[in-house]
CSV table of C-alpha atoms and ligand atoms in Angstrom, one decimal:
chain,number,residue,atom,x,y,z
A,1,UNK,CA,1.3,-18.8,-15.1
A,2,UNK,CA,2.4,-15.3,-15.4
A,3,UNK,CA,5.7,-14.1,-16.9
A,4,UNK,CA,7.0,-10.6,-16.5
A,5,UNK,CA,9.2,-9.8,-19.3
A,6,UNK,CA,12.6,-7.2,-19.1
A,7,UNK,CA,11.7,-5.6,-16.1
A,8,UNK,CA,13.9,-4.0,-13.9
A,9,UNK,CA,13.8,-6.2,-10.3
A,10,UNK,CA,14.0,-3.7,-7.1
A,11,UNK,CA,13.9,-6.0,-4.2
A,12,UNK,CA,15.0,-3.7,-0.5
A,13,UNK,CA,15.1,-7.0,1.3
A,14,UNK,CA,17.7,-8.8,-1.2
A,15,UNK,CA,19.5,-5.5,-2.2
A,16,UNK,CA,18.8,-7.0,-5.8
A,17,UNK,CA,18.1,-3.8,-8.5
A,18,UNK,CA,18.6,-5.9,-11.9
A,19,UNK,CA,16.9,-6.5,-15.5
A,20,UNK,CA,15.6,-9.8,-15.4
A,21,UNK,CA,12.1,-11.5,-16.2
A,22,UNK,CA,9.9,-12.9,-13.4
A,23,UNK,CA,7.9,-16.1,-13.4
A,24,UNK,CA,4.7,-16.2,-11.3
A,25,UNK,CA,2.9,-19.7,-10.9
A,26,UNK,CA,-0.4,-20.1,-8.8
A,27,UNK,CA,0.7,-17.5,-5.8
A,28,UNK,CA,4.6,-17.7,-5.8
A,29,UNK,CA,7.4,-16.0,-7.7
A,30,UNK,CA,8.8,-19.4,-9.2
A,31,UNK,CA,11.9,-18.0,-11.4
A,32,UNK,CA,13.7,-14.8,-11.4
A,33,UNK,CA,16.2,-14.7,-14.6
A,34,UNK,CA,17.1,-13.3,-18.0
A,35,UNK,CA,15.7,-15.0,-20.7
A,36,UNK,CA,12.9,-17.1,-19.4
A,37,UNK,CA,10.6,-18.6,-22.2
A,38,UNK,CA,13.7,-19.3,-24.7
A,39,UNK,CA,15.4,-22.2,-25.1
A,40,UNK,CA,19.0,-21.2,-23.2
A,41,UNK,CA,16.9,-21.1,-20.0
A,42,UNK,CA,15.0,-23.7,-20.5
A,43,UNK,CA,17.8,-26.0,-20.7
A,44,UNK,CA,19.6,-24.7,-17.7
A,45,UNK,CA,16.5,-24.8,-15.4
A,46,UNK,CA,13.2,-26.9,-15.9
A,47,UNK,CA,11.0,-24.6,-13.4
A,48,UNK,CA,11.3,-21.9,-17.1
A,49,UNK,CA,9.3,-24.7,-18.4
A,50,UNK,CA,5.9,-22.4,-19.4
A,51,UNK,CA,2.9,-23.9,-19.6
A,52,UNK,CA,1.0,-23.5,-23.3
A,53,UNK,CA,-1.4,-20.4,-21.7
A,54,UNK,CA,1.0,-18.4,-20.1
A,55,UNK,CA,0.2,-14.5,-19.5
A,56,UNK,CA,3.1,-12.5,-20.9
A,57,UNK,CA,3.7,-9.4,-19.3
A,58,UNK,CA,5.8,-6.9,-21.1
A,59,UNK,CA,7.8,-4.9,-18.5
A,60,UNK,CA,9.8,-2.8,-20.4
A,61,UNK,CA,10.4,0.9,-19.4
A,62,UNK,CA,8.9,-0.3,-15.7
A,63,UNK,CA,9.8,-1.5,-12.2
A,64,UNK,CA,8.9,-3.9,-10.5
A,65,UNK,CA,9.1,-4.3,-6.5
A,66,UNK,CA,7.3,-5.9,-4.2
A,67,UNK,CA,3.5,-4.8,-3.3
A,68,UNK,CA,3.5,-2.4,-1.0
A,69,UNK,CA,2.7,-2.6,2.6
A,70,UNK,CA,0.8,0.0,4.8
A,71,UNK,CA,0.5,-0.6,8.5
A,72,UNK,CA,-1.9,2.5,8.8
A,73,UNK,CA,-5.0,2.5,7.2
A,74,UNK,CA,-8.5,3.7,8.3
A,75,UNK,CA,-11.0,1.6,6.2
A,76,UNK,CA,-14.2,2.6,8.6
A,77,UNK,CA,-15.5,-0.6,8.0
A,78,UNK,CA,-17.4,-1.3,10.5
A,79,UNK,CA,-19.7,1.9,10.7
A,80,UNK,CA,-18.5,4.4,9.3
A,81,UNK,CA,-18.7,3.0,6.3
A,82,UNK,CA,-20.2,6.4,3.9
A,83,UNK,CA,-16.8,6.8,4.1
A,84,UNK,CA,-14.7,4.1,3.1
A,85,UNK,CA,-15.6,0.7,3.5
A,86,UNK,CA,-13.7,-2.9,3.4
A,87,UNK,CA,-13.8,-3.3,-0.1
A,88,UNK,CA,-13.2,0.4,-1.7
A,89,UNK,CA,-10.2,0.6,0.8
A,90,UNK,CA,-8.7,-2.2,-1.2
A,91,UNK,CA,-9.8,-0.3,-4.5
A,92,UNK,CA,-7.3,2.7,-3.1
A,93,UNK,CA,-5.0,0.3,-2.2
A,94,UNK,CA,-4.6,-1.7,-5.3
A,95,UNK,CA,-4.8,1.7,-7.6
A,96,UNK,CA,-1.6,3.1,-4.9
A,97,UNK,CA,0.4,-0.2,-5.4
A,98,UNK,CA,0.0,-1.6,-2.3
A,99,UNK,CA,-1.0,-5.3,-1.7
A,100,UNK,CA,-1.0,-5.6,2.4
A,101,UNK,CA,-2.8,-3.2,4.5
A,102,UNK,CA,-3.3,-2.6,7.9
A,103,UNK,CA,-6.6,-0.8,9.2
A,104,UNK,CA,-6.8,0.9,12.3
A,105,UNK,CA,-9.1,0.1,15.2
A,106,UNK,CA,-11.0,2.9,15.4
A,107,UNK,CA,-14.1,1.5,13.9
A,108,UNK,CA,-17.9,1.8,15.0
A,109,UNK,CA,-18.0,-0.4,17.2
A,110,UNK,CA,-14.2,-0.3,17.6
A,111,UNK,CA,-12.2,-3.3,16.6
A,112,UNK,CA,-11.4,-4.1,20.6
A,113,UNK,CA,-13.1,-8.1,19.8
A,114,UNK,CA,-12.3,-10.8,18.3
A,115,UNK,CA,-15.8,-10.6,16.4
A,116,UNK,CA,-14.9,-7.0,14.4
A,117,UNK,CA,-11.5,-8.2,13.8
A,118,UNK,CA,-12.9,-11.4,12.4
A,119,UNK,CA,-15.2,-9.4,10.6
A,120,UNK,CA,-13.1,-7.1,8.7
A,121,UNK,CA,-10.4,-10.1,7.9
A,122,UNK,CA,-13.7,-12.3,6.3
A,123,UNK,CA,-14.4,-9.3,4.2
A,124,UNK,CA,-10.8,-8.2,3.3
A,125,UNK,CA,-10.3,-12.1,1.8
A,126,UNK,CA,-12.6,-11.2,-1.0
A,127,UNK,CA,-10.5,-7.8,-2.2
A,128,UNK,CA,-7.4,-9.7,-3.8
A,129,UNK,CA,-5.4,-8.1,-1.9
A,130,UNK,CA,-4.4,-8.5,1.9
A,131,UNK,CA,-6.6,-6.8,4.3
A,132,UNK,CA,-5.2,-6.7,8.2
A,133,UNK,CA,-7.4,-5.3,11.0
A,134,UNK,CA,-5.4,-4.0,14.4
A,135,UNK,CA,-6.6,-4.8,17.1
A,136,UNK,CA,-7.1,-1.6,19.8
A,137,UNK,CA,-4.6,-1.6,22.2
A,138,UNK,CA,-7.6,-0.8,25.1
A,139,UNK,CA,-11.3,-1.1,25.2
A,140,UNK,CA,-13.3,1.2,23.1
A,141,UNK,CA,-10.3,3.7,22.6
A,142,UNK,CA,-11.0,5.1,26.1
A,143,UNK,CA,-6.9,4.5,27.4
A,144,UNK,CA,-8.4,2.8,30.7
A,145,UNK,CA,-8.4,-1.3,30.6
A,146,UNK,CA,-6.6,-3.6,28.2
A,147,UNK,CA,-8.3,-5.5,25.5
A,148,UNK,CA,-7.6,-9.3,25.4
A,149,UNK,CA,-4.7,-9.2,23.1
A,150,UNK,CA,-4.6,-12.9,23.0
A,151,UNK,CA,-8.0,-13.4,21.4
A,152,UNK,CA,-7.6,-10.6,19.2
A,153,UNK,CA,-4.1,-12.0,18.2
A,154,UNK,CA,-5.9,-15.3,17.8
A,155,UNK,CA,-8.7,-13.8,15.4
A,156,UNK,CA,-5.7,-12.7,13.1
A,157,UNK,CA,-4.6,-9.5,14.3
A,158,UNK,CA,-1.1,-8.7,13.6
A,159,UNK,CA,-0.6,-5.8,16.2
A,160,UNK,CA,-2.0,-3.4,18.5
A,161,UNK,CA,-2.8,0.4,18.5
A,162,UNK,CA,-5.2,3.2,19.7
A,163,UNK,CA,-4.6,5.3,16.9
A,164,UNK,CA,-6.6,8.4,16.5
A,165,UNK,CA,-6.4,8.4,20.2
A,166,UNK,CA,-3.5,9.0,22.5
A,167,UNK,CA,-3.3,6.6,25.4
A,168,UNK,CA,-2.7,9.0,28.7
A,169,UNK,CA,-2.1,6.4,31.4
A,170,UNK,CA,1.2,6.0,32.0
A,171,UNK,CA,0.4,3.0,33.7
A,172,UNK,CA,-1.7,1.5,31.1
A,173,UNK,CA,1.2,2.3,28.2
A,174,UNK,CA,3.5,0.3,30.5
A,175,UNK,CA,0.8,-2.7,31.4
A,176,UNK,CA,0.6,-3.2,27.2
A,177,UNK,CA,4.3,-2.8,26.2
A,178,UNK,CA,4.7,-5.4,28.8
A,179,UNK,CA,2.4,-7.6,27.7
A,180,UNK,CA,3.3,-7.2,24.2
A,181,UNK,CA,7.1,-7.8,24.3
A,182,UNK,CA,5.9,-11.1,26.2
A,183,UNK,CA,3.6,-11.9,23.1
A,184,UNK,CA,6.1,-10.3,20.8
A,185,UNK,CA,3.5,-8.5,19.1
A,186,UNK,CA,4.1,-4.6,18.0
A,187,UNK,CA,1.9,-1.8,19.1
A,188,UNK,CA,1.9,1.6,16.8
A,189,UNK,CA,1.5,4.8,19.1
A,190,UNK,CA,-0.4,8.1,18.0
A,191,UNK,CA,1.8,10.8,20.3
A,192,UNK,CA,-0.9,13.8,20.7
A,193,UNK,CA,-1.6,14.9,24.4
A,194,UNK,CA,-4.4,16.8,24.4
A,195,UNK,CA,-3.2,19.2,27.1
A,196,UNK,CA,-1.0,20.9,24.7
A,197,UNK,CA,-4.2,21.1,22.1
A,198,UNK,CA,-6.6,23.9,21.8
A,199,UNK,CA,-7.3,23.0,18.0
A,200,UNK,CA,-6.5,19.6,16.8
A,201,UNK,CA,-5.1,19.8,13.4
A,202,UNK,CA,-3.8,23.0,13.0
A,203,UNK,CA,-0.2,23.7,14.2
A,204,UNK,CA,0.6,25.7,16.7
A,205,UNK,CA,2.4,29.1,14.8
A,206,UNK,CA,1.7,30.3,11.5
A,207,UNK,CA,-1.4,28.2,10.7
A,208,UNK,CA,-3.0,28.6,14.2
A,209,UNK,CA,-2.5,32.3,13.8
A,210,UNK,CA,-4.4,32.7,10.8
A,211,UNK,CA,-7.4,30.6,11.9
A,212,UNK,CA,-7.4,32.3,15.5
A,213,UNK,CA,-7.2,29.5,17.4
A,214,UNK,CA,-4.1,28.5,19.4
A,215,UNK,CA,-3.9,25.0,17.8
A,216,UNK,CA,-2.1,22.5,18.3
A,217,UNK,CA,1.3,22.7,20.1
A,218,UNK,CA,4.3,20.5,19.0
A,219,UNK,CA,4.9,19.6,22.8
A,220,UNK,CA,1.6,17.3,22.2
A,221,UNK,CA,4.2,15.0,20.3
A,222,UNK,CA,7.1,15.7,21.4
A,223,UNK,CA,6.0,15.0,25.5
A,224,UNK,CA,4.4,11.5,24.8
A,225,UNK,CA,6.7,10.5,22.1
A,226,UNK,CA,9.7,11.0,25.4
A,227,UNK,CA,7.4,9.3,27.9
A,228,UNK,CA,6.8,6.1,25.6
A,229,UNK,CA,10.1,5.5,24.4
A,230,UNK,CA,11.4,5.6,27.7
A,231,UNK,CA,8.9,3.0,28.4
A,232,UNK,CA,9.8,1.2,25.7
A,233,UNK,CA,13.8,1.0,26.4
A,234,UNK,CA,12.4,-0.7,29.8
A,235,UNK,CA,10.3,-3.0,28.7
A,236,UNK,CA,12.0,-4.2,25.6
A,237,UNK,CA,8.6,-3.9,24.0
A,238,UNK,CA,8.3,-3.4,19.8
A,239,UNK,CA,6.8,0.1,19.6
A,240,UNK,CA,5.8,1.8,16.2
A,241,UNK,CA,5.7,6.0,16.9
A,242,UNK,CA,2.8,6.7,14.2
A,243,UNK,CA,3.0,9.7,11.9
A,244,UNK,CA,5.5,11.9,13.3
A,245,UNK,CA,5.5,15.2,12.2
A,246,UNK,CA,8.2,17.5,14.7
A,247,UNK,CA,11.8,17.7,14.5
A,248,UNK,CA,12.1,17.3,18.1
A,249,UNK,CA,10.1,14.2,17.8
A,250,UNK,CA,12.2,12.1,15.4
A,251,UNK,CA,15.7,13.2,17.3
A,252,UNK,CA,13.9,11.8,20.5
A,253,UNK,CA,13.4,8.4,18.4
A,254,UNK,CA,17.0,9.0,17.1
A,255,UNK,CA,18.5,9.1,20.3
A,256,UNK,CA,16.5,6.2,21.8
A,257,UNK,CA,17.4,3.7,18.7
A,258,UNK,CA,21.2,4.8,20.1
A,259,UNK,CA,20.2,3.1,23.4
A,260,UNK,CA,18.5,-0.1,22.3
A,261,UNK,CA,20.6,-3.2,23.1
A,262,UNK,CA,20.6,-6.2,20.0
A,263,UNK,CA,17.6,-6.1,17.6
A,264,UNK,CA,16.0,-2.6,16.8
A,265,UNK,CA,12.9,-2.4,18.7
A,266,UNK,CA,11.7,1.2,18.0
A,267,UNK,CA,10.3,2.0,15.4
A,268,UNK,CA,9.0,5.3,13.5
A,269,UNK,CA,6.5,6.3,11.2
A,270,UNK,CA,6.6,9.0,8.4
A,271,UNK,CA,3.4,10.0,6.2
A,272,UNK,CA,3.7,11.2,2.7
A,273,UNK,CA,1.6,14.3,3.5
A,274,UNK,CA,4.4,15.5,6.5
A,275,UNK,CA,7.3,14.7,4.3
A,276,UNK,CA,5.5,17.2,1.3
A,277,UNK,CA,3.7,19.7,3.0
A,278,UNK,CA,4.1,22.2,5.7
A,279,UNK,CA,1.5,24.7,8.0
A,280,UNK,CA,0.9,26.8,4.7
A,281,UNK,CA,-1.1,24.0,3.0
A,282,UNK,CA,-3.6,23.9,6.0
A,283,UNK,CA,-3.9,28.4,5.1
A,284,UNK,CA,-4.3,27.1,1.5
A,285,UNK,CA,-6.5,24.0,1.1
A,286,UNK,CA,-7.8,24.3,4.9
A,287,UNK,CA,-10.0,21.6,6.3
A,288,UNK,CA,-8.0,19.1,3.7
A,289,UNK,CA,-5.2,20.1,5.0
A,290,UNK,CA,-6.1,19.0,8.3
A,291,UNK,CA,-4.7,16.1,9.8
A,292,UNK,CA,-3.7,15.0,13.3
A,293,UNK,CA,-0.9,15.6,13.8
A,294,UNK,CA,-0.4,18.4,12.0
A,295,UNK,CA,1.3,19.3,9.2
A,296,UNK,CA,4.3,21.6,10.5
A,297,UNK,CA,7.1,24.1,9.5
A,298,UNK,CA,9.3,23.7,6.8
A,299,UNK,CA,12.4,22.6,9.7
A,300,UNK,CA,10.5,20.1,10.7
A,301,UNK,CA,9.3,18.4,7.3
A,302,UNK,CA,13.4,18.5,6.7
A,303,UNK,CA,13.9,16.8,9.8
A,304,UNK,CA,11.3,14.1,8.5
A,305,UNK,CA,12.6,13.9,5.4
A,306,UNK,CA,16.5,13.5,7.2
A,307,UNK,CA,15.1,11.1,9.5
A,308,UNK,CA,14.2,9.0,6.5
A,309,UNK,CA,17.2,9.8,5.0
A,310,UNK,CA,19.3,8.3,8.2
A,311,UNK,CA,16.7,5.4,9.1
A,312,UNK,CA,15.8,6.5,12.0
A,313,UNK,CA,12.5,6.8,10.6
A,314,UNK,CA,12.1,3.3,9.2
A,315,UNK,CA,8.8,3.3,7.6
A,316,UNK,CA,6.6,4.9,5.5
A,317,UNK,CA,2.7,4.6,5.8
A,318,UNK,CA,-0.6,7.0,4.6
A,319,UNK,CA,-2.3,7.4,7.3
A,320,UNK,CA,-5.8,6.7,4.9
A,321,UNK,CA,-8.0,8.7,6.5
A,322,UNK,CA,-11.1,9.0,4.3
A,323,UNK,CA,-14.1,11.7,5.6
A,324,UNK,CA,-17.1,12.4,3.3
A,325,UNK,CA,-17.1,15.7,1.5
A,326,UNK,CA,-20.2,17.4,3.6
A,327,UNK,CA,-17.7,16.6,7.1
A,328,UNK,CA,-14.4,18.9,5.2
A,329,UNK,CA,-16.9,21.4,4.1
A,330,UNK,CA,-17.8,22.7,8.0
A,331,UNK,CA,-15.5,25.4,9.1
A,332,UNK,CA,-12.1,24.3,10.3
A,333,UNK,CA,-12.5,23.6,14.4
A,334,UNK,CA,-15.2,21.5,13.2
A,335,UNK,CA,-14.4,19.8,9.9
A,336,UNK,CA,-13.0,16.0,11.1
A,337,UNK,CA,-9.0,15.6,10.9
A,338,UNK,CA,-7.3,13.2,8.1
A,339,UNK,CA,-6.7,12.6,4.4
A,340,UNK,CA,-6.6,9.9,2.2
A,341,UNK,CA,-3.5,8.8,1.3
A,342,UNK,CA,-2.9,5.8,-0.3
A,343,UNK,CA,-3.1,6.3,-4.2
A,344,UNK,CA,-0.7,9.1,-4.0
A,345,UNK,CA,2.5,7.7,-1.9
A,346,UNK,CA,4.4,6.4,-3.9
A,347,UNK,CA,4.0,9.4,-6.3
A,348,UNK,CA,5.1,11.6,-3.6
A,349,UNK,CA,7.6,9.4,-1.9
A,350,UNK,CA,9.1,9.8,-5.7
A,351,UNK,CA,8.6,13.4,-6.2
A,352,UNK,CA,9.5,14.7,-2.7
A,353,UNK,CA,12.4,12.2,-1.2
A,354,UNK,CA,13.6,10.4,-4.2
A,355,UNK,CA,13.6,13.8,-6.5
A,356,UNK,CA,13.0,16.6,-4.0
A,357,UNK,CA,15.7,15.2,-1.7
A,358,UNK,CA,18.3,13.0,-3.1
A,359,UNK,CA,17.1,9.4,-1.3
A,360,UNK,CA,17.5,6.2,-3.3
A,361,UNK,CA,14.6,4.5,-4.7
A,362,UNK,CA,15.8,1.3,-3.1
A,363,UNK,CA,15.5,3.2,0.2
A,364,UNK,CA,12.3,4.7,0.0
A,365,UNK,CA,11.1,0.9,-1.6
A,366,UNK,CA,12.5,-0.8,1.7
A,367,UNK,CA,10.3,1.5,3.9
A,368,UNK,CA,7.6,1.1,2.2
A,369,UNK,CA,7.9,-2.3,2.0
A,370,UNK,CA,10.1,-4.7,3.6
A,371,UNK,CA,10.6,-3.0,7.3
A,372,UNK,CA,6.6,-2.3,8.0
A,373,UNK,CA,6.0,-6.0,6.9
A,374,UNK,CA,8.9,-7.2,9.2
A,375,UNK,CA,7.4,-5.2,12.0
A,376,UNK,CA,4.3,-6.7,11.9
A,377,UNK,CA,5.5,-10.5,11.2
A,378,UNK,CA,3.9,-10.7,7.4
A,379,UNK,CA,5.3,-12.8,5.2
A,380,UNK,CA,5.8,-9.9,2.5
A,381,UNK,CA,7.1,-7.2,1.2
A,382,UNK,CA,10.1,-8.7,-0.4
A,383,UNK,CA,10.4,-10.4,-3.8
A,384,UNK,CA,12.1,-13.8,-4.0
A,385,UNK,CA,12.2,-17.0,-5.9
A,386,UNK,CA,9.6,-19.3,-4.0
A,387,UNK,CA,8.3,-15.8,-2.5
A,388,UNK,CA,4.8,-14.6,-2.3
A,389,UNK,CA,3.8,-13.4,-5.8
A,390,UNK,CA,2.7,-9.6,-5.2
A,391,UNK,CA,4.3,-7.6,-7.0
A,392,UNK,CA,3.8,-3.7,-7.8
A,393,UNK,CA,4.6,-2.6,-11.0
A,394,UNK,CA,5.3,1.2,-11.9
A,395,UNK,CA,6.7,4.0,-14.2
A,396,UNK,CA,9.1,5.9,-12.0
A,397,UNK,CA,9.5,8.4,-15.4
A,398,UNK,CA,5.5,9.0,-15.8
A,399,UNK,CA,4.5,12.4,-15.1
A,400,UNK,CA,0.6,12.7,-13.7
A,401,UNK,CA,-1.8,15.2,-12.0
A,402,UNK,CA,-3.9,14.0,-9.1
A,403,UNK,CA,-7.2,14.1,-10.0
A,404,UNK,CA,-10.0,13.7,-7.5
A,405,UNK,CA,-11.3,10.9,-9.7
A,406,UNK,CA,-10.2,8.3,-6.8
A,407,UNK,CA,-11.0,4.5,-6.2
A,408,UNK,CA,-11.7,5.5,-2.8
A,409,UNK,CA,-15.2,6.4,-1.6
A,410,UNK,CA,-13.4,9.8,-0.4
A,411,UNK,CA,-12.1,12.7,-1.9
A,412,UNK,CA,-10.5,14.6,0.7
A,413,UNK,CA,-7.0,14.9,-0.6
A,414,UNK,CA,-5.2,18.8,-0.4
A,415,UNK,CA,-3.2,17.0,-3.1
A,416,UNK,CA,-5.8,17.5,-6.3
A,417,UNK,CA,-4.3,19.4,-9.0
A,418,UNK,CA,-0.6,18.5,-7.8
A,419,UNK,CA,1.7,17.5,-10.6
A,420,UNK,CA,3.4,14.4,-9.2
A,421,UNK,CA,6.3,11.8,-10.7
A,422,UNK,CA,6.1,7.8,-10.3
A,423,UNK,CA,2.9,6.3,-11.8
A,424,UNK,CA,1.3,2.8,-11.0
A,425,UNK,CA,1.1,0.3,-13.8
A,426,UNK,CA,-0.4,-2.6,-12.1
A,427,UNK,CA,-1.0,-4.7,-9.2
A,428,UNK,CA,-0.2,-8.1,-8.8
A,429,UNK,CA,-1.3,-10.2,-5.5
A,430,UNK,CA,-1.5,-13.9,-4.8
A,431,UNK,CA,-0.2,-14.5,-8.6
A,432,UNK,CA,-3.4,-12.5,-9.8
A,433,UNK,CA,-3.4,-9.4,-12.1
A,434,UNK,CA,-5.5,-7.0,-9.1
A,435,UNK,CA,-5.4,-3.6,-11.3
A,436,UNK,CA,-4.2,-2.3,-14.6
A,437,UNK,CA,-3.9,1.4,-14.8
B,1,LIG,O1,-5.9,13.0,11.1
B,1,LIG,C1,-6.1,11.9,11.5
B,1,LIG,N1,-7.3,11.2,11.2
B,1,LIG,N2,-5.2,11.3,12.3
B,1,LIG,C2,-5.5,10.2,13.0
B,1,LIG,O2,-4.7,9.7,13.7
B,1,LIG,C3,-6.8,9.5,12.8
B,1,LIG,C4,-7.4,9.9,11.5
B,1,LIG,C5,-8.9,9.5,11.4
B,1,LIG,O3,-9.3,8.4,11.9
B,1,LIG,O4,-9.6,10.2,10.7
């Protein structure tokens, strides 16, 4: 048994922010109350009976919510894996708070089989932590034929996506949602047509200038993000717009969630790197900075941050993207896209919306919890009396600069050196400690 003493509760799913103390046993939260372990609540409720060695847990000063959940996670694992793989993934993870993850499907081979998806669940059962692969949303990324979404549903994917890759066919966009509001089974979008791209990762105006490239236009969002939703509001279909990054894009979701009939069905996607940093930090950190989609202007990171702000942006998630050091050190039109993300989220979610911009904590918690395990039907992401026992417990106070001594195999982060607010104290998954800081 584990017992979590005088910690402040922050459940988004409840609404419940209190001082309390939390009773773990085996892999569930058993009692949530004041006082557990002396004799007033042992009297009033025999499930604060402890047993002789239970693991006290002093919680003062700290938070406790539920373990994070991220439903956008590159773990490269199978293939790629000299940059991440199954197991240092989870390492990130764990050290970023976060107890479910999702990885993406574009692995080597890609996770488009039941075999890879079984693969990479096998190996994410040994982290402590829960480890989700994706299935992709077509065969081998290439946009053209539908995988079997069945199977891969039936080897223990939760959802569907191309990400890294924008799906062009309109046809085949149409052919999934409708197969996927009939399986009730979400699919996450990555909004970049190409025709608007010259350089992928660079936007389109003050970054692209300096590089001497043309970059990559905000109509590459903004012209699928319109075609989908529309697609979406048809076919009644659970759609997840990943990582949006332009202020056109997240009025677009705005105006569709307006339209939707009963339960919301759109969903939206905001990553910690295009609610903190605009265009300049690809001129000062440059191939770090790169990410795809790109990081923008300064109106559209406020139009992120007040989409969060309103919910029409309803979750938050990384975006992981670990590359090895030698790839980020080629000039910029070569250097791969992405940045790891995950140990420094909830640090900036703290720093930039909760500090920079006024949101609650309980509000950035519930998107970074709660709503991306609802979308994907996991039972977590909430903390509850008979719950699942993992928990994330941090200092919202501690002060902290990002080094680039990471858990993850990768060190491609623009954020080194960054002061940040909101430290992790430990993980706690299935009832087990996973990481002490
Ligand atoms: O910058 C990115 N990198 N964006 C993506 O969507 C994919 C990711 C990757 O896989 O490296």
């Amino acid at each position: 048994m584990l017992l979590i003493k005088n910690i402040r509760l922050m459940d988004p799913k409840s609404g419940r922010d209190e001082d309390t103390d939390i009773l773990i046993d085996d892999d569930r939260v058993v009692l949530i109350a004041k006082g557990i372990g002396s004799e007033i609540t042992d009297e009033e409720d025999e499930r604060a009976a402890l047993d002789k060695d239970t693991l006290l847990i002093d919680g003062e000063g700290f938070i406790a919510a539920p373990g994070l959940v991220d439903v956008h996670v590159h773990f490269r694992d199978p293939g790629l894996t000299y940059k991440e793989d199954v197991i240092t993934g989870a390492e990130a993870a764990k050290a970023g708070g976060y107890t479910s993850v999702i990885c993406m499907a574009n692995t080597k081979p890609v996770a488009d089989t039941a075999e890879i998806v079984k693969y990479v669940m096998d190996k994410g059962n040994d982290t402590g932590i829960h480890v989700y692969q994706a299935g992709a949303i077509t065969l081998g990324l290439k946009g053209q034929e539908l995988t079997d979404m069945e199977e891969l549903m039936k080897a223990g994917a939760p959802g569907f996506t191309d990400d890294g890759i924008p799906i062009l066919d309109e046809k085949i966009v149409r052919e999934a949602m409708e197969k996927a509001a009939v399986l009730n089974v979400p699919l996450s979008f990555h909004e970049e047509d190409p025709a608007y791209i010259a350089c992928n990762g660079v936007n389109h105006g003050k970054a692209s200038e300096h590089y001497g490239t043309e970059g990559s236009d905000r109509k590459a969002e903004i012209t699928l993000i319109e075609r989908d939703l529309e697609i979406a509001l048809e076919t009644k279909a659970r759609v997840n717009v990943q990582h949006i990054s332009t202020k056109e894009g997240v009025e677009l979701v705005r105006q569709a969630v307006k339209k939707e009939a009963g339960d919301r069905r759109i969903h939206a996607e905001a990553c910690p790197h295009h609610f903190s940093l605009t265009e300049e930090a690809v001129i000062e950190h440059g191939t770090l900075a790169r990410v795809n989609p790109p990081l923008r202007t300064e109106e559209d990171r406020q139009a992120v941050i007040a989409g969060l702000m309103d919910g029409t942006i309803d979750l938050i998630a990384t975006d992981h993207a670990p590359h090895a050091t030698e790839e980020k050190a080629k000039p910029m039109s070569e250097a791969p896209s992405g940045m790891i993300g995950l140990e420094t989220a909830l640090a900036l979610g703290i720093t930039n919306l909760v500090e920079g911009a006024g949101m609650s904590l309980m509000d950035m918690l519930e998107k970074m919890t709660i709503n991306p395990a609802m979308l994907y039907n996991l039972d977590c992401g909430y903390v509850a009396e008979g719950g699942p026992a993992d928990l994330v417990i941090f200092d919202p106070d501690e002060v902290w600069t990002v080094t680039d001594e990471f858990k993850s195999k990768s060190k491609n982060s623009p954020f080194v050196g960054m002061e940040l607010k909101g430290r992790v104290k430990a993980v706690i998954c299935g009832g087990q400690i996973v990481y002490v800081d």
